[in-house]
CSV table of C-alpha atoms in Angstrom, one decimal:
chain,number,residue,atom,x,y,z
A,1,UNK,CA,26.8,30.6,-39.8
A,2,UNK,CA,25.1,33.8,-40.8
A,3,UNK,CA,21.9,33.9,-42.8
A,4,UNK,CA,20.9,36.8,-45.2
A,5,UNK,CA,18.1,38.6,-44.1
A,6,UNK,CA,16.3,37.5,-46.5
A,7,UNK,CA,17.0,33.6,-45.7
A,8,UNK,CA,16.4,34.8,-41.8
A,9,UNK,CA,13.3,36.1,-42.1
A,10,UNK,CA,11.5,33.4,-44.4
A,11,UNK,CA,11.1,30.9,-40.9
A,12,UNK,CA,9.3,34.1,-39.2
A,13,UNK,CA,7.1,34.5,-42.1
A,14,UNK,CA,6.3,30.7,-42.1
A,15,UNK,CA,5.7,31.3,-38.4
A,16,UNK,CA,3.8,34.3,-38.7
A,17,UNK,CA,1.4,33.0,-41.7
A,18,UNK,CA,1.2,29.6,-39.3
A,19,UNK,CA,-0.5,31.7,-36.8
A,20,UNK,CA,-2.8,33.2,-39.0
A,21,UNK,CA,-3.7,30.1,-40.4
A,22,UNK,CA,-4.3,28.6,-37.1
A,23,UNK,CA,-6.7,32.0,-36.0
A,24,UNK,CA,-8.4,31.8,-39.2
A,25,UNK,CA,-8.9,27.8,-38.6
A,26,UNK,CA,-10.2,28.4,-35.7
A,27,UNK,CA,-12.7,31.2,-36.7
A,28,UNK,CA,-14.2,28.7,-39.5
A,29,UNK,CA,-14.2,25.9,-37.2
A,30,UNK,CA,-16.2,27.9,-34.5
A,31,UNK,CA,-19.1,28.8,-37.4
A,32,UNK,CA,-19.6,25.0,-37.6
A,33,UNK,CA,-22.9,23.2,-35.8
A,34,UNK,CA,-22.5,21.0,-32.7
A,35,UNK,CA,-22.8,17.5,-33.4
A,36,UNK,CA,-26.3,17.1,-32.8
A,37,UNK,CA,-27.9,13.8,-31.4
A,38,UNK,CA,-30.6,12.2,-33.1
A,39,UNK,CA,-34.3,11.9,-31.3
A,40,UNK,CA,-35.5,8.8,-30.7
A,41,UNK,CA,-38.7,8.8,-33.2
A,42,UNK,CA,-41.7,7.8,-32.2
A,43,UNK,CA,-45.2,6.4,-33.9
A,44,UNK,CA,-47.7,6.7,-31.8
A,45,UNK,CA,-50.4,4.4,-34.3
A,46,UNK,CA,-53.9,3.5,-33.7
A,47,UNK,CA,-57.6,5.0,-33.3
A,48,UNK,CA,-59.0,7.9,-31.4
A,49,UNK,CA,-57.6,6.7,-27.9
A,50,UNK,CA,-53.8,7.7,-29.6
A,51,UNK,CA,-55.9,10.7,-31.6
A,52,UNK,CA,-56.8,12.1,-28.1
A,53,UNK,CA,-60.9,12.0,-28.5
A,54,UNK,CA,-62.3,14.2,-25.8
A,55,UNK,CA,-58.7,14.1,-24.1
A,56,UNK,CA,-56.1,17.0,-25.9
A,57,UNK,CA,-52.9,14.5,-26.9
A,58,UNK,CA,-54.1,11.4,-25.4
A,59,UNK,CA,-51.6,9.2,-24.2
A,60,UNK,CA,-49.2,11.2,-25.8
A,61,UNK,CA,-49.0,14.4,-23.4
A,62,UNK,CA,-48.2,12.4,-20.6
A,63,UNK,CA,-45.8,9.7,-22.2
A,64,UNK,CA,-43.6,12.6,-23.9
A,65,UNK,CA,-43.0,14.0,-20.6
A,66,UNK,CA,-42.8,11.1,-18.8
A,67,UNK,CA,-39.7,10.4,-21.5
A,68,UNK,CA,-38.2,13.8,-20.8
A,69,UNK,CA,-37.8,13.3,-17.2
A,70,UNK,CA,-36.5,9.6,-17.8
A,71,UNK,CA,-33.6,11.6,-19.9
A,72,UNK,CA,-34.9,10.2,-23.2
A,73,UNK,CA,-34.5,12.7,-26.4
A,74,UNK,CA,-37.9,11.1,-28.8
A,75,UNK,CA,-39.8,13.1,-31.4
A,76,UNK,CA,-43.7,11.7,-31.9
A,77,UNK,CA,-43.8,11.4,-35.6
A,78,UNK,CA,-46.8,10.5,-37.9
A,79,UNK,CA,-48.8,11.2,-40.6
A,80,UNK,CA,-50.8,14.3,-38.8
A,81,UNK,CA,-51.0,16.6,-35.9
A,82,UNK,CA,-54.3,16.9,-34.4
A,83,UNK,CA,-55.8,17.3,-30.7
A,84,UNK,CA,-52.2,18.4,-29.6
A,85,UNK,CA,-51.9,20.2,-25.6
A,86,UNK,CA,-50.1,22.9,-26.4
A,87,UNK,CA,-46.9,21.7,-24.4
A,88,UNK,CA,-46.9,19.3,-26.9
A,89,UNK,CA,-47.1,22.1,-29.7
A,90,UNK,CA,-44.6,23.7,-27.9
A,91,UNK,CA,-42.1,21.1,-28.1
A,92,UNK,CA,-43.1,20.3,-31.8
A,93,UNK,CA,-44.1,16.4,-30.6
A,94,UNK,CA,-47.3,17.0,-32.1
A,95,UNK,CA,-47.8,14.7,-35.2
A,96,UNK,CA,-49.0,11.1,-34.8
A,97,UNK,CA,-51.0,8.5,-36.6
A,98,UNK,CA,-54.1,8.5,-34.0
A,99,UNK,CA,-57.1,8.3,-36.3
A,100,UNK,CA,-61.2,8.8,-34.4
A,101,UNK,CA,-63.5,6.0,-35.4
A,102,UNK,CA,-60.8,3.8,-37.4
A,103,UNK,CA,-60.4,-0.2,-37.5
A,104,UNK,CA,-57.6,-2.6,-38.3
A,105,UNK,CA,-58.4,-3.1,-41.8
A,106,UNK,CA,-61.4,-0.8,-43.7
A,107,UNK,CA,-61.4,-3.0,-46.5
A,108,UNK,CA,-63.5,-5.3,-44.9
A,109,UNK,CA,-66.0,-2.1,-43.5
A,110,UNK,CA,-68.5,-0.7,-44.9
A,111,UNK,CA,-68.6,2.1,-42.9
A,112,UNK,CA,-64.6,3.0,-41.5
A,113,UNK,CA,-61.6,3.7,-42.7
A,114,UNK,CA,-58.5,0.9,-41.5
A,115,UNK,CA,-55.1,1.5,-40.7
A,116,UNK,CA,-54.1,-1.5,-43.2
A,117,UNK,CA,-55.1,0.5,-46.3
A,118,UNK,CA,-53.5,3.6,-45.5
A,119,UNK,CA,-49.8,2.6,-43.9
A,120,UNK,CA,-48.6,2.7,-47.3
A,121,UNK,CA,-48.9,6.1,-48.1
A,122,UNK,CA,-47.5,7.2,-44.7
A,123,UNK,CA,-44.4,4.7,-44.7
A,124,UNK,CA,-44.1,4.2,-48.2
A,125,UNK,CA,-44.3,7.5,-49.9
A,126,UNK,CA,-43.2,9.3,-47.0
A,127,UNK,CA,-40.8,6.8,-44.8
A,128,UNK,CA,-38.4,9.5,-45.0
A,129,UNK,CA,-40.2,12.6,-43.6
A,130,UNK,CA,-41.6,10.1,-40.8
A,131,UNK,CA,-38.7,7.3,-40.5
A,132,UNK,CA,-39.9,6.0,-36.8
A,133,UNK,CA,-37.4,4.2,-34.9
A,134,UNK,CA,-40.7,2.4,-32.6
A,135,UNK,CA,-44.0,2.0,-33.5
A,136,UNK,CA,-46.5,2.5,-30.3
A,137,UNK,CA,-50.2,0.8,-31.2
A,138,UNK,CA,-53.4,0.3,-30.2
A,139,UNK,CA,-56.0,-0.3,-32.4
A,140,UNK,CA,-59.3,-3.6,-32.3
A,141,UNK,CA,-61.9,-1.3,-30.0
A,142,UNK,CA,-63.8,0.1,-32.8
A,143,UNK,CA,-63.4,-3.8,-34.9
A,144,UNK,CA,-65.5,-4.5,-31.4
A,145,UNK,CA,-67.7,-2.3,-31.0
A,146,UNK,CA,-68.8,-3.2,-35.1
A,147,UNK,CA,-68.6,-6.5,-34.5
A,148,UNK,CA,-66.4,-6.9,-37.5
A,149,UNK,CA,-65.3,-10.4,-37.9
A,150,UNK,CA,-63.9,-10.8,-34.9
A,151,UNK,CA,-62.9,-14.0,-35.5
A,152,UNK,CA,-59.9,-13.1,-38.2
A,153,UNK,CA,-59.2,-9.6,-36.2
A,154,UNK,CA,-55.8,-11.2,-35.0
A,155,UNK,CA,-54.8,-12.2,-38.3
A,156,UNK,CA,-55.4,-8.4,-40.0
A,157,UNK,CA,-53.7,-7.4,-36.6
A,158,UNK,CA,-51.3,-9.8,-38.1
A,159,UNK,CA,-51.0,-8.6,-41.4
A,160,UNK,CA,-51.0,-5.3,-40.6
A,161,UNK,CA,-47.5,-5.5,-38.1
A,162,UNK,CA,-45.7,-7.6,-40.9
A,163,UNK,CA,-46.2,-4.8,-43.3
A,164,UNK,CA,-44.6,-2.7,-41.0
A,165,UNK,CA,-41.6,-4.2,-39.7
A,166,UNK,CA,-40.9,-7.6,-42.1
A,167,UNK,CA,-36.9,-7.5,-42.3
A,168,UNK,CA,-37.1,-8.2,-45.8
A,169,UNK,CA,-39.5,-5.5,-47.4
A,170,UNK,CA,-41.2,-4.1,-44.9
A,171,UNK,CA,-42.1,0.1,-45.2
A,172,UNK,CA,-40.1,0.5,-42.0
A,173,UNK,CA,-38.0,-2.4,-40.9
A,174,UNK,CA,-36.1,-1.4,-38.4
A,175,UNK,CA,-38.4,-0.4,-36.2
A,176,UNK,CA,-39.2,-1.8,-33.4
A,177,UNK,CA,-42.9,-2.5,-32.8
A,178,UNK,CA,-44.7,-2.7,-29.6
A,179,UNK,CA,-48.2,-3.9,-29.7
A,180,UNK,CA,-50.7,-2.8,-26.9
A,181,UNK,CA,-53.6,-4.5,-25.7
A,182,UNK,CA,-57.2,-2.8,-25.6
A,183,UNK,CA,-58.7,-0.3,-22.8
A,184,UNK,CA,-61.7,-1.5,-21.1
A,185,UNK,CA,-64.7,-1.3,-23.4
A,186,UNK,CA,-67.8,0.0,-21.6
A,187,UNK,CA,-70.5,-0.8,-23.7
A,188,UNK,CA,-72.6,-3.4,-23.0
A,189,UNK,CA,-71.8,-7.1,-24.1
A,190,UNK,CA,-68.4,-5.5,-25.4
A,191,UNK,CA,-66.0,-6.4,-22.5
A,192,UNK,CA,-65.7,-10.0,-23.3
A,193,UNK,CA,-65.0,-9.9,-27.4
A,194,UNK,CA,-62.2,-7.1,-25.6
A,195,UNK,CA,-60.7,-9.3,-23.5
A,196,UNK,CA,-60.7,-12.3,-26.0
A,197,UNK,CA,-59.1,-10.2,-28.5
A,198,UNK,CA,-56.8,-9.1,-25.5
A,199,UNK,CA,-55.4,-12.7,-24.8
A,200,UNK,CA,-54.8,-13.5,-28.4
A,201,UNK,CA,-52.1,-10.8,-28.6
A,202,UNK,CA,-48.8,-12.2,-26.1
A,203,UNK,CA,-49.3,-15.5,-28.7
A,204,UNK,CA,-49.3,-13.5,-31.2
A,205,UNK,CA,-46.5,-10.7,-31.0
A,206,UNK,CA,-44.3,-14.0,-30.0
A,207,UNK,CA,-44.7,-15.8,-33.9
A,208,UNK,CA,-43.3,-12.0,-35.2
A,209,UNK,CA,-40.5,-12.4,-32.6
A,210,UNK,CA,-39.8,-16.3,-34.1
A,211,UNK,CA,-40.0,-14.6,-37.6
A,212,UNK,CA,-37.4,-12.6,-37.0
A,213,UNK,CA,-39.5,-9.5,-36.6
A,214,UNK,CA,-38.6,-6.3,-33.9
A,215,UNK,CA,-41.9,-6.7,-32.3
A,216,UNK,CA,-42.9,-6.5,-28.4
A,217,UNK,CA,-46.1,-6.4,-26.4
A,218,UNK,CA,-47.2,-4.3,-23.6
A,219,UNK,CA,-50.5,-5.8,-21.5
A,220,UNK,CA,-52.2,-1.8,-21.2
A,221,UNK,CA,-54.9,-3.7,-20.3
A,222,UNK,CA,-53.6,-4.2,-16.9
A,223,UNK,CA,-53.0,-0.4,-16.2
A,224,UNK,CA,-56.3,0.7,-16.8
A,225,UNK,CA,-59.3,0.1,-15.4
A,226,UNK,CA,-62.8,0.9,-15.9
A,227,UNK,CA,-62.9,3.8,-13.1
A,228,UNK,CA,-60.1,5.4,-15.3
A,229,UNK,CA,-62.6,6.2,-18.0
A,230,UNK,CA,-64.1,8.7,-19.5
A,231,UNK,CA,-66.9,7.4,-20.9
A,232,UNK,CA,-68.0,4.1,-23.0
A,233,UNK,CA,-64.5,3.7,-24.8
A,234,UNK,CA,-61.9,6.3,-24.0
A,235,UNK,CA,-59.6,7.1,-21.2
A,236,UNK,CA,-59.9,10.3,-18.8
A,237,UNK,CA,-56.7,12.2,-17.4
A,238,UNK,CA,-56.2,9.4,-15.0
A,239,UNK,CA,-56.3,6.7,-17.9
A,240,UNK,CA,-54.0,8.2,-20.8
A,241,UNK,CA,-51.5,8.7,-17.8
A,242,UNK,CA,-51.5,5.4,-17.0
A,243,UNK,CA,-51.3,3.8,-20.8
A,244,UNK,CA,-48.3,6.3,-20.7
A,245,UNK,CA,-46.9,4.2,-17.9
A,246,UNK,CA,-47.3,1.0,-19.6
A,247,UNK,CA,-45.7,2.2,-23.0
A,248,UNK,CA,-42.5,3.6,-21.0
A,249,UNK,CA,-41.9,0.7,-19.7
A,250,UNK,CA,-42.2,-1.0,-23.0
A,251,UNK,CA,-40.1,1.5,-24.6
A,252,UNK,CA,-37.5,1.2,-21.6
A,253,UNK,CA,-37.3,-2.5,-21.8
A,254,UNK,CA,-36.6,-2.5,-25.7
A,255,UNK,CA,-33.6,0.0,-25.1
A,256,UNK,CA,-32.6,-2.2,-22.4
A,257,UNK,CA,-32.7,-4.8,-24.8
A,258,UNK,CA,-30.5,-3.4,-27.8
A,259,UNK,CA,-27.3,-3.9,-25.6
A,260,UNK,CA,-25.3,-1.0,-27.8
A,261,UNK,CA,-21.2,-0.8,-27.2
A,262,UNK,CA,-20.1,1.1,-24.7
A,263,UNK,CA,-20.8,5.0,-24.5
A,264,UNK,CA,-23.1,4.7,-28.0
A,265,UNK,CA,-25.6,6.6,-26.3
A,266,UNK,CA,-27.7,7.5,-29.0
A,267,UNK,CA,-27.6,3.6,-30.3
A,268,UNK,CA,-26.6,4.5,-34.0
A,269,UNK,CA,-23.9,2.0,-33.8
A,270,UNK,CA,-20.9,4.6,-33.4
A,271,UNK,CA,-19.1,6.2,-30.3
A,272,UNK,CA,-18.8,9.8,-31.5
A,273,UNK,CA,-19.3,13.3,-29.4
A,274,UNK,CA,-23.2,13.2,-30.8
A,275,UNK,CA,-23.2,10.7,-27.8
A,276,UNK,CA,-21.6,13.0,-25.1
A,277,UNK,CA,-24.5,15.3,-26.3
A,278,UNK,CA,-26.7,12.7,-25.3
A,279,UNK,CA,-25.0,12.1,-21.7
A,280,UNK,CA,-24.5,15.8,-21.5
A,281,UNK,CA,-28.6,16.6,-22.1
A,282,UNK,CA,-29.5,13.6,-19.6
A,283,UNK,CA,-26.7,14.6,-16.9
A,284,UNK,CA,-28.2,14.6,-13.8
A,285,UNK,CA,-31.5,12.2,-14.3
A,286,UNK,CA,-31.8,9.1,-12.8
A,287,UNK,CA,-34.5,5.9,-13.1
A,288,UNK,CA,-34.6,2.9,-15.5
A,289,UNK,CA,-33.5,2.8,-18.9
A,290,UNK,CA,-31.7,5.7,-19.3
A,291,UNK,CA,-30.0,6.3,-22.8
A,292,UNK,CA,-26.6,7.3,-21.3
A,293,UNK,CA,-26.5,5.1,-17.8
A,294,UNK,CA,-23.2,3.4,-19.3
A,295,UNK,CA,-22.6,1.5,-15.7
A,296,UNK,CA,-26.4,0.6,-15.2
A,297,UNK,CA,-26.6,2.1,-12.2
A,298,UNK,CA,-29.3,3.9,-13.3
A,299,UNK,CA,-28.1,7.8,-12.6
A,300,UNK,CA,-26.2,9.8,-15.7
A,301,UNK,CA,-23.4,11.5,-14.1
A,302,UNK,CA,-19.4,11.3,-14.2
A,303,UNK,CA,-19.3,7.6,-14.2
A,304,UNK,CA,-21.7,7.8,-17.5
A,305,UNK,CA,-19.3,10.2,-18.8
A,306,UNK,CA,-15.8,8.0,-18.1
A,307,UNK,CA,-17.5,5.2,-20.1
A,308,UNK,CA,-18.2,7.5,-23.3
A,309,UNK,CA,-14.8,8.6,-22.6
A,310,UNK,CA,-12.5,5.3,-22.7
A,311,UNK,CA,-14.8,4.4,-25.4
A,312,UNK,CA,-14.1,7.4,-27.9
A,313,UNK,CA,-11.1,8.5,-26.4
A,314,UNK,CA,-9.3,10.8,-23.9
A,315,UNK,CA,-10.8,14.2,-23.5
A,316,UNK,CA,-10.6,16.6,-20.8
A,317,UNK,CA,-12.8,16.1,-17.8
A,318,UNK,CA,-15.7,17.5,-17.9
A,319,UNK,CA,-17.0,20.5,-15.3
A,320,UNK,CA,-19.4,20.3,-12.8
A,321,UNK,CA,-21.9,22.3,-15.0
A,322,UNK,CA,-20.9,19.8,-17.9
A,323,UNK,CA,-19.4,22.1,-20.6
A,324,UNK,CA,-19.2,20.7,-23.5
A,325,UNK,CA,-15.4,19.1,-24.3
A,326,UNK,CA,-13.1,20.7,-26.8
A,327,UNK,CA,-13.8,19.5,-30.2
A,328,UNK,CA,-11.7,18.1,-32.5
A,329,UNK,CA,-11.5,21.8,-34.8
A,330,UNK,CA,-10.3,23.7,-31.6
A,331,UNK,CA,-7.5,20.7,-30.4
A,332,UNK,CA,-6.3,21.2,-34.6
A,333,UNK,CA,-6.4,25.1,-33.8
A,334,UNK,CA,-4.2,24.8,-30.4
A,335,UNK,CA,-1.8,22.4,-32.6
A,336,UNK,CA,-1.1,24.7,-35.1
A,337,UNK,CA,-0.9,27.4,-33.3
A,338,UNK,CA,1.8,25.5,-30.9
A,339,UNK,CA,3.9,24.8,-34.1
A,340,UNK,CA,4.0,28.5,-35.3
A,341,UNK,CA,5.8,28.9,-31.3
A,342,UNK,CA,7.9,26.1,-32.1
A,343,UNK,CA,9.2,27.8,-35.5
A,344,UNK,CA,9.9,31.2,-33.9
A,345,UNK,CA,11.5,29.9,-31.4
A,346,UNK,CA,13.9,28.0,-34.1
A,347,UNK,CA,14.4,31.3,-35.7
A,348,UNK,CA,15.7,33.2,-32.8
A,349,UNK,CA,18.6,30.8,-32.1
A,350,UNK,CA,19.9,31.0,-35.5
A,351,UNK,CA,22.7,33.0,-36.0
């Protein structure tokens, strides 16, 4: 049978306009963004030893890199962004919710401001531009040093973490919270009213945990000691790297804890490629409670990489420098390009 040339050369346009269709795909595809992993987001919450009082960033300078080099992506969120280092300014992990000379609750002060009377307006007003996945605090040293009814101080403590993280109508409820216990406390007669505040806390944060609530404790207590000081009531260098220590490990052990599917990596409840960004970021590190140790052999590398793999699918292997695998928009590209071969080469054996 012989076709008009009209009739013969509608499968070779078809083909041709395939092509182009498949180039053009590809050059819109290539203009989209990455898939993008989400940070882990941070709270750092308390008084002036999170505020970084005669120490730039506190705690905070030493934990965020301390959670770099454990291959964890977090962003330190909060209502303000004082006393930064300037790596942490660098990074943009400068906000917190470290506040100099505050108590639990103010109410009950004549003469400070509380933490209870204000987390509205940062959670409530403003969960969305500060949204924390954990909740880091420390805060009782100043109700100490005031002497401010001591006695009920657990139960504002209390208060104070339900408001937080209640499942039912809490300002942030699914974040987890970990509670810290108090630095040493300098001043004289103050150690003890520390220390009993100190033991109230495991008894405590384990009621939130039989109400349901996210909540964990970390003794800090038990890193620092009174040589790591600066002066009456705050930590030096030596100190803040040490209460770092204690809230990795209490970060680390809630992570461990979570128990996500296989290769969900950023723990959002999906196995997509934002979570080979998160093996591909953390390639290479090794230590406890990595994000994307899939096997639990604590080291990201190509066994990491297999688990995300069989979990969202095949993809090609990944390089030794871990280039990123082909996405989706460049496979659909290939596809259609392949068919526009197939059609030309149906054209040329009609005759």
């Amino acid at each position: 049978m012989r076709m008009s040339a009209a009739a013969s050369a509608r499968p070779a346009l078809t083909a041709l306009l395939t092509k182009r269709f498949a180039l053009a795909a590809c050059l819109s595809l290539s203009l989209l963004p990455a898939a993008v992993a989400e940070p882990l987001r941070i709270m750092p919450l308390g008084d002036s030893v999170t505020d970084g009082f005669a120490l730039a960033g506190g705690y905070r300078a030493p934990l965020y890199s301390k959670l770099q080099q454990a291959g964890l992506d977090t962003l330190f969120v909060g209502d303000h962004a004082n006393n930064p280092t300037s790596a942490l300014t660098a990074a943009g992990q400068q906000n917190h919710s470290g506040h100099s000379g505050w108590v639990i609750d103010g109410r009950i002060s004549p003469t400070r401001n509380g933490l209870a009377e204000n987390i509205d307006s940062w959670l409530g007003r403003r969960r969305v531009p500060i949204g924390p996945d954990i909740v880091l605090l420390m805060i009782g040293t100043n109700d100490v040093i005031d002497n401010l009814q001591l006695a009920t101080a657990p139960n504002r403590l209390s208060d104070l973490i339900t408001r937080i993280v209640d499942p039912n109508d809490g300002l942030a409820p699914d974040a987890h919270f970990i509670v810290g216990s108090l630095i040493p406390n300098r001043q004289a007669g103050k150690q003890a009213p520390t220390d009993a505040f100190n033991a109230v806390l495991p008894g405590l944060v384990a009621q939130h945990q039989q109400a349901g609530e996210s909540v964990s404790f970390v003794d800090v207590a038990s890193y620092v000691h009174t040589s790591d000081m600066s002066d009456l009531y705050h930590p030096n260098a030596t100190g803040a790297a040490k209460i770092a220590d204690a809230f990795l490990l209490g970060i680390q052990d809630y992570l461990e804890s979570i128990q996500p599917a296989p290769g969900d990596y950023n723990r959002d409840g999906l196995v997509d490629a934002a979570d080979y960004t998160v093996w591909r970021d953390a390639n290479g590190a090794s230590g406890p409670g990595l994000a994307a140790d899939g096997n639990g052999d604590q080291q990201v590398d190509q066994q990491d990489y297999a688990v995300w793999r069989d979990a969202y699918g095949p993809q090609p292997a990944p390089a030794a420098t871990a280039a990123p695998t082909p996405s989706a928009g460049c496979l659909l590209c290939v596809s259609l390009m392949a068919a526009g071969l197939r059609q030309r080469r149906v054209v040329a054996t009609v005759d």
